[in-house]
């Protein structure tokens, strides 16, 4: 069977030729591989890397863990409780690990170093194009999810004021009854221990009324924060009775400002080498979020009371509706092929141990977050679990800051991968060779980046729920975990020239068919549910 290699001239893309650089395209950290000289290639045809077994485990764990962690408590709620969530994850873990091993086997057999190149070489042109389109769509959807996460965390970081208890004659703010403005001012004075001199005077009533509006002020109890609050209140003064927030705290404005100031400048460059260590933030942030969720479950705040705790799924369809989150969370298959080829000993048996250990670690993190987050809030848990915690909780605020930093550095990496795939598809469609004209490449790259960035930003502004995005791209993640590895296994076995097929051969082909069938079902069911229930509802 003819082998087809795409994007073989990596110099045009401004990338290094080592697999470590390519391993970082989907949130993998730096992987170093020693440059090989001619004639040094091992029997398998692939150069020897410098990544140890322990380092490979860390890389795969990091590639697996990410922003999808925030949606796991809601996935447990959707699946029907702790028992159903654990059973579903354990069952899928077998297929996830086997898919990673199959990709390494096919990479070794085809002498290719990236996911899409393996699919091209083993399955042919049509499947290879579909794989590239799926990767571009998946990275595009993930970038949308990242922008939504930024908006979620920034919204929650604007701490609402602490109101006194409701009393007769009180008024409603934001749908809740609170004390009168005068009572609120007296409560603020009492809370701070004394009345600041600048609060006295004829503007007392106006200031007290302004304090009930949603402003970025963090507390009424601290006298040192009152002057800034008053300044902001003056800046955001609105007609009496208006209940809207200041324009600069609007979700759409904060997402757009953050995206234009930080994400767009990081997405335009031709190389991503400057983000070599960005994944460290993702690792720290993920583990910190997990620790906070577990600690808050063991020592919960008094105001946090769980809603109904489900003990069984409402239906079998509900269990399948939780699969997109699990697929999205455990999807590290696209970046696993370069990691495998970066190892000192790229052997399938060793790789099996690496991915098993990595998936067990990831499972512990996801299960800890999912179980504790679900038991803390019950069926009322938010699709982004951090939004369920009180705004004034400083430990959770630090977790939100970590998530924002992680997303700010992860978006450009995901965009880079998607842009490279789109560029390859465009050049192949046009029948154009790899160009040496730097000017034309720069114009095309900037145009592609701007279109990608503006489309993801526009969609993120009008899709405020991260769960809806994950429900769509989770089906594509199932294709990377089940469908393409299954097709590769089938084609690899069919290409073996054996007159008498042993039982193991038939077992492998049957398992490949099972993977494709299961993946196609998950993709079809979750995508249809996402379109007709989540997006069109």
Short mmCIF file of C-alpha atoms in Angstrom, two decimals:
data_model
loop_
_atom_site.label_atom_id
_atom_site.label_comp_id
_atom_site.label_asym_id
_atom_site.label_seq_id
_atom_site.Cartn_x
_atom_site.Cartn_y
_atom_site.Cartn_z
CA UNK A 1 0.00 0.00 0.00
CA UNK A 2 1.43 3.35 -0.96
CA UNK A 3 2.37 5.61 1.91
CA UNK A 4 1.44 9.26 1.73
CA UNK A 5 3.18 11.86 3.86
CA UNK A 6 1.76 15.33 4.26
CA UNK A 7 3.44 18.57 5.25
CA UNK A 8 6.79 16.83 5.04
CA UNK A 9 8.72 20.05 4.52
CA UNK A 10 8.39 21.44 8.04
CA UNK A 11 10.74 24.30 7.38
CA UNK A 12 8.00 26.08 5.44
CA UNK A 13 5.82 26.11 8.53
CA UNK A 14 8.51 27.63 10.64
CA UNK A 15 8.66 24.51 12.81
CA UNK A 16 11.56 22.46 13.98
CA UNK A 17 11.82 19.04 12.42
CA UNK A 18 11.78 17.26 15.75
CA UNK A 19 8.67 15.47 16.93
CA UNK A 20 8.85 17.29 20.23
CA UNK A 21 7.85 20.57 18.60
CA UNK A 22 4.92 18.87 16.95
CA UNK A 23 3.99 17.14 20.21
CA UNK A 24 3.21 20.55 21.67
CA UNK A 25 0.55 21.33 19.10
CA UNK A 26 -2.28 19.97 21.23
CA UNK A 27 -1.29 21.12 24.72
CA UNK A 28 1.73 18.92 25.16
CA UNK A 29 4.82 20.29 26.85
CA UNK A 30 8.28 20.38 25.34
CA UNK A 31 9.72 17.12 24.16
CA UNK A 32 13.31 16.91 23.15
CA UNK A 33 14.52 14.55 20.51
CA UNK A 34 18.09 14.19 19.47
CA UNK A 35 18.78 15.08 15.85
CA UNK A 36 19.74 12.08 13.85
CA UNK A 37 22.38 11.99 11.22
CA UNK A 38 22.13 9.97 8.07
CA UNK A 39 22.36 6.27 8.56
CA UNK A 40 21.50 6.39 12.26
CA UNK A 41 17.87 5.49 11.92
CA UNK A 42 16.93 2.36 13.81
CA UNK A 43 15.32 -0.61 12.11
CA UNK A 44 11.87 0.87 12.55
CA UNK A 45 12.92 3.86 10.47
CA UNK A 46 12.27 6.45 13.17
CA UNK A 47 14.90 8.53 14.91
CA UNK A 48 15.70 7.93 18.55
CA UNK A 49 14.38 10.57 20.92
CA UNK A 50 15.62 11.70 24.30
CA UNK A 51 12.39 11.48 26.31
CA UNK A 52 12.51 9.03 29.18
CA UNK A 53 9.65 6.75 30.15
CA UNK A 54 8.83 8.89 33.18
CA UNK A 55 8.96 12.04 31.06
CA UNK A 56 6.61 10.48 28.52
CA UNK A 57 4.13 9.68 31.28
CA UNK A 58 4.20 13.31 32.42
CA UNK A 59 3.72 14.57 28.86
CA UNK A 60 0.74 12.31 28.18
CA UNK A 61 -0.86 13.27 31.51
CA UNK A 62 -0.41 16.94 30.68
CA UNK A 63 -1.83 16.46 27.18
CA UNK A 64 -4.85 14.71 28.70
CA UNK A 65 -5.65 17.12 31.50
CA UNK A 66 -7.08 20.49 30.62
CA UNK A 67 -10.08 22.78 30.76
CA UNK A 68 -12.46 19.84 30.28
CA UNK A 69 -11.88 19.13 33.96
CA UNK A 70 -14.35 21.88 34.86
CA UNK A 71 -17.23 20.00 33.22
CA UNK A 72 -16.76 16.62 34.93
CA UNK A 73 -19.01 17.25 37.98
CA UNK A 74 -21.83 18.16 35.58
CA UNK A 75 -21.05 14.99 33.61
CA UNK A 76 -21.53 12.92 36.78
CA UNK A 77 -24.87 14.67 37.28
CA UNK A 78 -25.87 13.96 33.67
CA UNK A 79 -24.81 10.31 33.91
CA UNK A 80 -27.01 9.81 36.98
CA UNK A 81 -24.71 9.91 39.97
CA UNK A 82 -21.36 8.72 41.25
CA UNK A 83 -21.80 5.01 40.50
CA UNK A 84 -22.86 5.61 36.90
CA UNK A 85 -20.07 8.16 36.33
CA UNK A 86 -17.36 5.86 37.70
CA UNK A 87 -18.63 2.87 35.72
CA UNK A 88 -18.75 4.88 32.51
CA UNK A 89 -15.20 6.20 32.94
CA UNK A 90 -13.75 2.81 33.82
CA UNK A 91 -15.41 1.18 30.81
CA UNK A 92 -14.18 3.87 28.41
CA UNK A 93 -10.66 3.79 29.85
CA UNK A 94 -10.07 0.37 28.27
CA UNK A 95 -10.85 1.70 24.80
CA UNK A 96 -8.90 4.93 25.39
CA UNK A 97 -5.72 3.06 26.32
CA UNK A 98 -6.09 0.54 23.50
CA UNK A 99 -6.53 3.39 20.98
CA UNK A 100 -3.26 4.94 22.11
CA UNK A 101 -1.45 1.61 21.73
CA UNK A 102 -2.95 1.05 18.26
CA UNK A 103 -1.73 4.47 17.10
CA UNK A 104 1.81 3.68 18.28
CA UNK A 105 1.70 0.33 16.47
CA UNK A 106 0.52 1.95 13.23
CA UNK A 107 3.06 4.76 13.57
CA UNK A 108 5.84 2.21 13.82
CA UNK A 109 4.49 0.24 10.88
CA UNK A 110 4.05 3.30 8.62
CA UNK A 111 7.16 5.27 9.73
CA UNK A 112 5.04 8.37 10.27
CA UNK A 113 5.32 10.74 13.22
CA UNK A 114 2.01 12.60 13.53
CA UNK A 115 -1.60 11.51 13.94
CA UNK A 116 -2.85 12.74 10.58
CA UNK A 117 0.18 11.37 8.74
CA UNK A 118 -0.42 7.93 10.25
CA UNK A 119 -4.06 8.03 9.14
CA UNK A 120 -3.02 9.17 5.64
CA UNK A 121 -0.41 6.45 5.29
CA UNK A 122 -2.48 3.58 6.68
CA UNK A 123 -6.04 4.43 5.59
CA UNK A 124 -5.52 6.39 2.39
CA UNK A 125 -6.34 9.85 1.03
CA UNK A 126 -10.07 10.09 1.74
CA UNK A 127 -9.79 9.06 5.38
CA UNK A 128 -6.72 11.29 5.75
CA UNK A 129 -8.63 14.34 4.51
CA UNK A 130 -11.53 13.55 6.85
CA UNK A 131 -9.06 13.25 9.71
CA UNK A 132 -7.55 16.65 8.95
CA UNK A 133 -10.98 18.26 8.70
CA UNK A 134 -11.91 16.69 12.04
CA UNK A 135 -8.72 18.02 13.65
CA UNK A 136 -9.37 21.52 12.32
CA UNK A 137 -12.99 21.45 13.51
CA UNK A 138 -12.00 20.06 16.91
CA UNK A 139 -9.34 22.69 17.53
CA UNK A 140 -11.75 25.40 16.34
CA UNK A 141 -14.41 24.25 18.80
CA UNK A 142 -11.88 23.96 21.61
CA UNK A 143 -10.78 27.55 21.01
CA UNK A 144 -14.43 28.62 21.37
CA UNK A 145 -14.65 26.71 24.66
CA UNK A 146 -11.49 28.45 25.89
CA UNK A 147 -12.96 31.89 25.25
CA UNK A 148 -16.18 30.92 27.05
CA UNK A 149 -14.11 29.78 30.02
CA UNK A 150 -12.38 33.16 30.14
CA UNK A 151 -15.76 34.90 30.24
CA UNK A 152 -17.06 32.55 32.93
CA UNK A 153 -14.12 33.13 35.24
CA UNK A 154 -14.10 36.90 34.71
CA UNK A 155 -17.85 37.11 35.35
CA UNK A 156 -17.48 35.24 38.60
CA UNK A 157 -14.47 37.34 39.63
CA UNK A 158 -16.73 40.39 39.89
CA UNK A 159 -17.75 39.80 43.47
CA UNK A 160 -21.28 40.89 44.30
CA UNK A 161 -21.79 43.06 47.37
CA UNK A 162 -22.74 41.49 50.68
CA UNK A 163 -26.26 42.49 51.55
CA UNK A 164 -27.86 42.76 54.98
CA UNK A 165 -30.77 40.48 55.78
CA UNK A 166 -34.14 41.38 54.26
CA UNK A 167 -36.43 43.47 56.35
CA UNK A 168 -39.84 45.08 56.09
CA UNK A 169 -39.74 47.88 53.60
CA UNK A 170 -36.82 46.33 51.81
CA UNK A 171 -36.44 46.38 48.06
CA UNK A 172 -35.55 43.76 45.49
CA UNK A 173 -32.22 43.78 43.70
CA UNK A 174 -31.43 41.13 41.12
CA UNK A 175 -34.56 39.22 42.06
CA UNK A 176 -33.68 39.09 45.80
CA UNK A 177 -35.11 41.04 48.74
CA UNK A 178 -32.65 43.21 50.61
CA UNK A 179 -32.81 45.89 53.24
CA UNK A 180 -33.45 49.51 52.47
CA UNK A 181 -30.54 51.73 51.37
CA UNK A 182 -30.48 53.44 54.76
CA UNK A 183 -30.43 50.10 56.55
CA UNK A 184 -27.68 48.98 54.24
CA UNK A 185 -25.56 52.02 55.04
CA UNK A 186 -26.06 51.49 58.72
CA UNK A 187 -25.13 47.83 58.30
CA UNK A 188 -21.97 48.82 56.42
CA UNK A 189 -21.02 51.24 59.18
CA UNK A 190 -21.65 48.61 61.80
CA UNK A 191 -19.64 46.00 59.88
CA UNK A 192 -16.63 48.28 59.56
CA UNK A 193 -16.74 49.20 63.23
CA UNK A 194 -17.09 52.94 62.66
CA UNK A 195 -18.47 55.39 60.16
CA UNK A 196 -15.80 56.84 57.86
CA UNK A 197 -15.98 60.62 57.91
CA UNK A 198 -16.30 60.87 54.14
CA UNK A 199 -19.54 58.87 54.26
CA UNK A 200 -21.31 61.55 56.27
CA UNK A 201 -23.23 64.24 54.53
CA UNK A 202 -26.17 64.80 52.18
CA UNK A 203 -24.96 62.18 49.69
CA UNK A 204 -25.44 59.34 52.18
CA UNK A 205 -28.68 58.13 50.62
CA UNK A 206 -27.35 58.26 47.04
CA UNK A 207 -24.18 56.40 48.02
CA UNK A 208 -26.15 53.76 49.88
CA UNK A 209 -28.36 53.19 46.86
CA UNK A 210 -25.36 52.84 44.61
CA UNK A 211 -23.97 50.16 46.88
CA UNK A 212 -26.80 47.79 45.95
CA UNK A 213 -25.83 47.83 42.28
CA UNK A 214 -23.57 45.23 40.81
CA UNK A 215 -20.10 46.76 40.85
CA UNK A 216 -16.60 45.27 40.95
CA UNK A 217 -16.33 46.16 44.66
CA UNK A 218 -15.52 43.16 46.75
CA UNK A 219 -17.01 44.04 50.12
CA UNK A 220 -18.98 46.62 52.06
CA UNK A 221 -17.24 45.78 55.26
CA UNK A 222 -13.80 47.17 54.46
CA UNK A 223 -13.48 50.97 54.90
CA UNK A 224 -10.38 51.02 52.74
CA UNK A 225 -12.41 49.80 49.76
CA UNK A 226 -15.22 52.31 50.07
CA UNK A 227 -13.59 55.25 48.22
CA UNK A 228 -12.82 53.14 45.10
CA UNK A 229 -16.34 51.80 45.22
CA UNK A 230 -17.72 55.30 45.27
CA UNK A 231 -15.56 56.33 42.33
CA UNK A 232 -16.71 53.35 40.31
CA UNK A 233 -20.30 54.02 41.30
CA UNK A 234 -20.01 57.58 40.01
CA UNK A 235 -18.48 56.37 36.76
CA UNK A 236 -21.24 53.80 36.31
CA UNK A 237 -24.11 55.96 37.46
CA UNK A 238 -27.31 54.99 35.74
CA UNK A 239 -30.91 56.20 35.82
CA UNK A 240 -32.76 55.42 39.01
CA UNK A 241 -34.19 51.93 38.93
CA UNK A 242 -31.79 50.61 36.32
CA UNK A 243 -30.50 47.17 37.20
CA UNK A 244 -27.83 46.59 34.56
CA UNK A 245 -24.11 46.45 35.32
CA UNK A 246 -21.54 49.00 34.09
CA UNK A 247 -20.55 48.54 30.46
CA UNK A 248 -16.96 47.67 31.32
CA UNK A 249 -18.10 44.65 33.36
CA UNK A 250 -20.20 43.27 30.51
CA UNK A 251 -19.21 39.70 29.61
CA UNK A 252 -18.89 40.39 25.90
CA UNK A 253 -16.62 43.37 26.54
CA UNK A 254 -14.30 41.53 28.95
CA UNK A 255 -13.96 38.50 26.65
CA UNK A 256 -13.25 40.71 23.62
CA UNK A 257 -10.75 42.89 25.47
CA UNK A 258 -8.83 39.91 26.85
CA UNK A 259 -8.83 38.16 23.48
CA UNK A 260 -7.56 41.18 21.54
CA UNK A 261 -4.92 42.14 24.10
CA UNK A 262 -3.46 38.72 24.85
CA UNK A 263 -4.68 35.89 22.62
CA UNK A 264 -4.48 37.54 19.17
CA UNK A 265 -0.84 38.72 19.53
CA UNK A 266 0.18 35.23 20.67
CA UNK A 267 -1.62 33.56 17.75
CA UNK A 268 -0.12 35.47 14.81
CA UNK A 269 3.58 34.40 15.02
CA UNK A 270 4.82 31.71 12.68
CA UNK A 271 6.52 29.71 15.42
CA UNK A 272 5.31 28.59 18.84
CA UNK A 273 8.68 27.94 20.39
CA UNK A 274 8.16 30.86 22.78
CA UNK A 275 5.34 28.83 24.39
CA UNK A 276 7.67 25.97 25.15
CA UNK A 277 6.93 25.95 28.87
CA UNK A 278 3.38 27.27 28.77
CA UNK A 279 1.98 23.84 29.55
CA UNK A 280 3.45 24.07 33.05
CA UNK A 281 0.67 26.53 33.90
CA UNK A 282 -1.91 24.02 32.70
CA UNK A 283 -0.48 21.31 34.95
CA UNK A 284 -0.34 23.52 38.04
CA UNK A 285 -3.78 25.01 37.40
CA UNK A 286 -5.41 21.62 36.83
CA UNK A 287 -4.02 20.07 39.98
CA UNK A 288 -4.88 23.17 42.00
CA UNK A 289 -8.50 23.12 40.78
CA UNK A 290 -8.78 19.44 41.72
CA UNK A 291 -7.34 20.09 45.18
CA UNK A 292 -9.74 22.99 45.78
CA UNK A 293 -12.80 20.96 44.72
CA UNK A 294 -11.81 18.08 47.02
CA UNK A 295 -11.02 20.37 49.97
CA UNK A 296 -14.28 22.28 49.55
CA UNK A 297 -16.16 18.99 49.64
CA UNK A 298 -14.42 17.82 52.84
CA UNK A 299 -14.72 21.22 54.53
CA UNK A 300 -17.64 22.92 52.82
CA UNK A 301 -18.72 26.50 53.43
CA UNK A 302 -21.88 26.94 55.47
CA UNK A 303 -23.83 28.56 52.63
CA UNK A 304 -23.10 25.71 50.22
CA UNK A 305 -25.81 23.04 50.46
CA UNK A 306 -26.14 20.36 47.78
CA UNK A 307 -29.28 19.94 45.74
CA UNK A 308 -30.71 16.52 44.94
CA UNK A 309 -28.04 13.81 44.76
CA UNK A 310 -28.95 11.43 41.95
CA UNK A 311 -28.40 7.72 42.57
CA UNK A 312 -29.28 6.30 39.18
CA UNK A 313 -29.47 7.59 35.59
CA UNK A 314 -32.80 8.85 34.34
CA UNK A 315 -32.37 6.78 31.17
CA UNK A 316 -29.68 5.06 29.14
CA UNK A 317 -29.59 8.09 26.84
CA UNK A 318 -28.58 10.22 29.84
CA UNK A 319 -25.50 8.04 30.29
CA UNK A 320 -24.47 8.55 26.67
CA UNK A 321 -24.99 12.29 27.06
CA UNK A 322 -22.12 12.29 29.57
CA UNK A 323 -19.73 10.71 27.06
CA UNK A 324 -18.76 13.93 25.22
CA UNK A 325 -17.25 15.33 28.42
CA UNK A 326 -15.29 12.14 29.08
CA UNK A 327 -14.06 11.96 25.48
CA UNK A 328 -13.12 15.64 25.53
CA UNK A 329 -11.27 15.21 28.81
CA UNK A 330 -9.30 12.08 27.90
CA UNK A 331 -8.56 13.01 24.28
CA UNK A 332 -4.77 13.12 24.00
CA UNK A 333 -4.51 10.81 21.00
CA UNK A 334 -3.69 13.47 18.41
CA UNK A 335 -0.58 14.56 20.31
CA UNK A 336 0.34 11.05 21.47
CA UNK A 337 1.97 9.93 18.20
CA UNK A 338 4.78 12.54 18.29
CA UNK A 339 5.30 11.78 21.99
CA UNK A 340 5.72 8.08 21.21
CA UNK A 341 8.32 8.85 18.55
CA UNK A 342 10.21 11.17 20.91
CA UNK A 343 10.96 8.35 23.36
CA UNK A 344 14.41 6.85 23.73
CA UNK A 345 12.92 3.44 23.15
CA UNK A 346 9.82 3.85 20.98
CA UNK A 347 8.49 0.35 21.50
CA UNK A 348 4.83 -0.56 21.59
CA UNK A 349 5.18 -2.63 24.78
CA UNK A 350 6.89 0.21 26.66
CA UNK A 351 4.36 2.68 25.31
CA UNK A 352 1.54 0.51 26.65
CA UNK A 353 2.92 0.90 30.16
CA UNK A 354 3.38 4.64 29.66
CA UNK A 355 -0.20 5.32 28.55
CA UNK A 356 -1.66 2.99 31.19
CA UNK A 357 0.13 4.84 33.99
CA UNK A 358 -0.77 8.23 32.47
CA UNK A 359 -4.45 7.37 32.09
CA UNK A 360 -4.67 6.06 35.66
CA UNK A 361 -3.27 9.38 36.92
CA UNK A 362 -5.66 11.36 34.73
CA UNK A 363 -8.53 9.15 35.88
CA UNK A 364 -7.72 9.92 39.52
CA UNK A 365 -7.76 13.66 38.82
CA UNK A 366 -10.98 13.59 36.82
CA UNK A 367 -12.75 11.29 39.25
CA UNK A 368 -11.66 13.34 42.26
CA UNK A 369 -12.99 16.51 40.67
CA UNK A 370 -16.14 14.89 39.29
CA UNK A 371 -17.16 13.03 42.45
CA UNK A 372 -16.41 15.79 44.96
CA UNK A 373 -17.82 18.55 42.77
CA UNK A 374 -21.02 16.60 42.16
CA UNK A 375 -21.50 15.66 45.82
CA UNK A 376 -20.90 19.26 46.87
CA UNK A 377 -23.64 20.77 44.69
CA UNK A 378 -25.70 17.80 43.53
CA UNK A 379 -27.90 18.18 40.48
CA UNK A 380 -27.53 21.99 40.72
CA UNK A 381 -23.85 21.91 39.77
CA UNK A 382 -22.91 24.34 37.01
CA UNK A 383 -21.40 23.07 33.71
CA UNK A 384 -18.31 24.99 34.85
CA UNK A 385 -17.92 23.79 38.43
CA UNK A 386 -15.99 26.90 39.55
CA UNK A 387 -19.08 29.00 38.85
CA UNK A 388 -20.95 27.11 41.55
CA UNK A 389 -18.70 28.44 44.33
CA UNK A 390 -19.21 31.80 46.05
CA UNK A 391 -17.55 34.73 44.33
CA UNK A 392 -15.80 35.96 47.47
CA UNK A 393 -13.93 32.68 48.07
CA UNK A 394 -10.27 33.61 47.62
CA UNK A 395 -9.03 30.04 47.15
CA UNK A 396 -11.49 29.53 44.30
CA UNK A 397 -10.56 32.95 42.89
CA UNK A 398 -6.95 31.76 42.63
CA UNK A 399 -8.20 28.66 40.80
CA UNK A 400 -10.04 30.90 38.35
CA UNK A 401 -6.88 32.91 37.78
CA UNK A 402 -4.95 29.71 37.04
CA UNK A 403 -7.61 28.60 34.56
CA UNK A 404 -7.53 31.96 32.77
CA UNK A 405 -3.72 31.86 32.48
CA UNK A 406 -3.88 28.27 31.25
CA UNK A 407 -6.46 29.14 28.61
CA UNK A 408 -4.56 32.25 27.46
CA UNK A 409 -1.52 30.10 26.67
CA UNK A 410 -3.42 27.07 25.35
CA UNK A 411 -5.56 28.90 22.79
CA UNK A 412 -2.59 29.91 20.57
CA UNK A 413 -1.23 26.35 20.62
CA UNK A 414 -4.56 24.86 19.58
CA UNK A 415 -4.98 27.56 16.96
CA UNK A 416 -1.50 26.84 15.60
CA UNK A 417 -2.38 23.20 15.09
CA UNK A 418 -5.67 24.02 13.40
CA UNK A 419 -4.05 26.67 11.22
CA UNK A 420 -1.35 24.25 10.06
CA UNK A 421 -3.99 21.68 9.07
CA UNK A 422 -6.06 24.30 7.22
CA UNK A 423 -2.95 25.51 5.42
CA UNK A 424 -2.07 21.99 4.33
CA UNK A 425 -5.58 21.36 3.05
CA UNK A 426 -5.57 24.65 1.16
CA UNK A 427 -2.22 24.04 -0.54
CA UNK A 428 -3.24 20.53 -1.50
CA UNK A 429 -6.58 21.71 -2.86
CA UNK A 430 -4.84 24.38 -4.95
CA UNK A 431 -2.18 21.93 -6.09
CA UNK A 432 0.46 24.40 -4.95
CA UNK A 433 3.95 23.37 -3.87
CA UNK A 434 5.41 24.58 -0.62
CA UNK A 435 6.22 28.21 -1.30
CA UNK A 436 9.43 30.05 -0.65
CA UNK A 437 7.74 33.44 -0.93
CA UNK A 438 7.82 34.65 2.69
CA UNK A 439 5.58 37.63 1.92
CA UNK A 440 2.74 35.53 0.53
CA UNK A 441 3.04 33.06 3.41
CA UNK A 442 2.88 35.91 5.92
CA UNK A 443 -0.22 37.45 4.35
CA UNK A 444 -1.95 34.09 4.20
CA UNK A 445 -1.03 33.30 7.80
CA UNK A 446 -2.27 36.66 9.12
CA UNK A 447 -5.53 36.32 7.16
CA UNK A 448 -6.11 32.78 8.40
CA UNK A 449 -5.38 33.85 11.98
CA UNK A 450 -7.73 36.84 11.86
CA UNK A 451 -10.60 34.84 10.35
CA UNK A 452 -10.10 32.02 12.87
CA UNK A 453 -9.84 34.42 15.80
CA UNK A 454 -12.85 36.56 14.87
CA UNK A 455 -15.10 33.56 14.20
CA UNK A 456 -14.24 31.86 17.49
CA UNK A 457 -14.68 35.13 19.37
CA UNK A 458 -18.05 35.84 17.74
CA UNK A 459 -19.38 32.38 18.54
CA UNK A 460 -18.04 32.52 22.12
CA UNK A 461 -19.90 35.79 22.72
CA UNK A 462 -23.25 34.24 21.80
CA UNK A 463 -22.76 30.72 23.23
CA UNK A 464 -22.44 31.39 26.97
CA UNK A 465 -22.57 27.74 28.08
CA UNK A 466 -19.37 25.70 27.83
CA UNK A 467 -21.42 22.50 28.16
CA UNK A 468 -23.03 23.12 24.76
CA UNK A 469 -19.64 23.45 23.05
CA UNK A 470 -18.22 20.37 24.74
CA UNK A 471 -21.30 18.37 23.73
CA UNK A 472 -20.45 19.13 20.08
CA UNK A 473 -16.67 18.72 20.05
CA UNK A 474 -16.88 15.76 22.42
CA UNK A 475 -18.32 13.75 19.54
CA UNK A 476 -15.28 14.62 17.42
CA UNK A 477 -13.04 13.57 20.30
CA UNK A 478 -14.76 10.17 20.12
CA UNK A 479 -13.62 9.93 16.50
CA UNK A 480 -9.99 10.47 17.52
CA UNK A 481 -10.30 7.92 20.33
CA UNK A 482 -12.36 5.23 18.58
CA UNK A 483 -13.00 5.66 14.86
CA UNK A 484 -9.60 6.55 13.37
CA UNK A 485 -7.58 4.12 15.56
CA UNK A 486 -10.10 1.39 14.68
CA UNK A 487 -9.78 2.10 10.96
CA UNK A 488 -6.00 2.11 11.22
CA UNK A 489 -5.99 -1.23 13.01
CA UNK A 490 -8.27 -2.80 10.40
CA UNK A 491 -6.21 -1.51 7.47
CA UNK A 492 -2.91 -2.47 9.10
CA UNK A 493 -4.12 -6.03 9.60
CA UNK A 494 -5.64 -6.31 6.15
CA UNK A 495 -2.32 -5.28 4.61
CA UNK A 496 -0.50 -8.21 6.23
CA UNK A 497 0.46 -10.82 3.63
CA UNK A 498 -0.52 -14.05 5.31
CA UNK A 499 -2.24 -16.92 3.57
CA UNK A 500 -3.58 -18.42 6.78
CA UNK A 501 -4.99 -15.90 9.20
CA UNK A 502 -4.43 -16.88 12.86
CA UNK A 503 -7.05 -16.36 15.54
CA UNK A 504 -5.20 -13.30 16.82
CA UNK A 505 -5.54 -11.67 13.40
CA UNK A 506 -9.31 -12.15 13.41
CA UNK A 507 -9.47 -10.89 16.99
CA UNK A 508 -7.63 -7.70 16.07
CA UNK A 509 -9.82 -7.05 13.03
CA UNK A 510 -12.96 -7.67 15.09
CA UNK A 511 -11.73 -5.30 17.76
CA UNK A 512 -11.08 -2.67 15.12
CA UNK A 513 -14.63 -3.08 13.83
CA UNK A 514 -15.91 -2.74 17.41
CA UNK A 515 -13.96 0.50 17.88
CA UNK A 516 -15.29 2.00 14.65
CA UNK A 517 -18.86 0.96 15.41
CA UNK A 518 -18.77 2.25 18.98
CA UNK A 519 -17.09 5.50 17.97
CA UNK A 520 -19.55 6.11 15.15
CA UNK A 521 -22.47 5.53 17.51
CA UNK A 522 -21.09 7.89 20.17
CA UNK A 523 -20.35 10.54 17.55
CA UNK A 524 -23.77 10.27 15.94
CA UNK A 525 -25.75 10.16 19.18
CA UNK A 526 -23.89 12.97 20.97
CA UNK A 527 -23.75 15.22 17.92
CA UNK A 528 -27.46 14.79 17.19
CA UNK A 529 -28.27 15.45 20.84
CA UNK A 530 -26.03 18.52 20.88
CA UNK A 531 -27.65 19.98 17.77
CA UNK A 532 -31.30 19.27 18.48
CA UNK A 533 -31.30 19.56 22.28
CA UNK A 534 -28.48 21.90 23.30
CA UNK A 535 -28.09 24.26 20.34
CA UNK A 536 -31.61 24.42 18.91
CA UNK A 537 -33.52 24.17 22.19
#
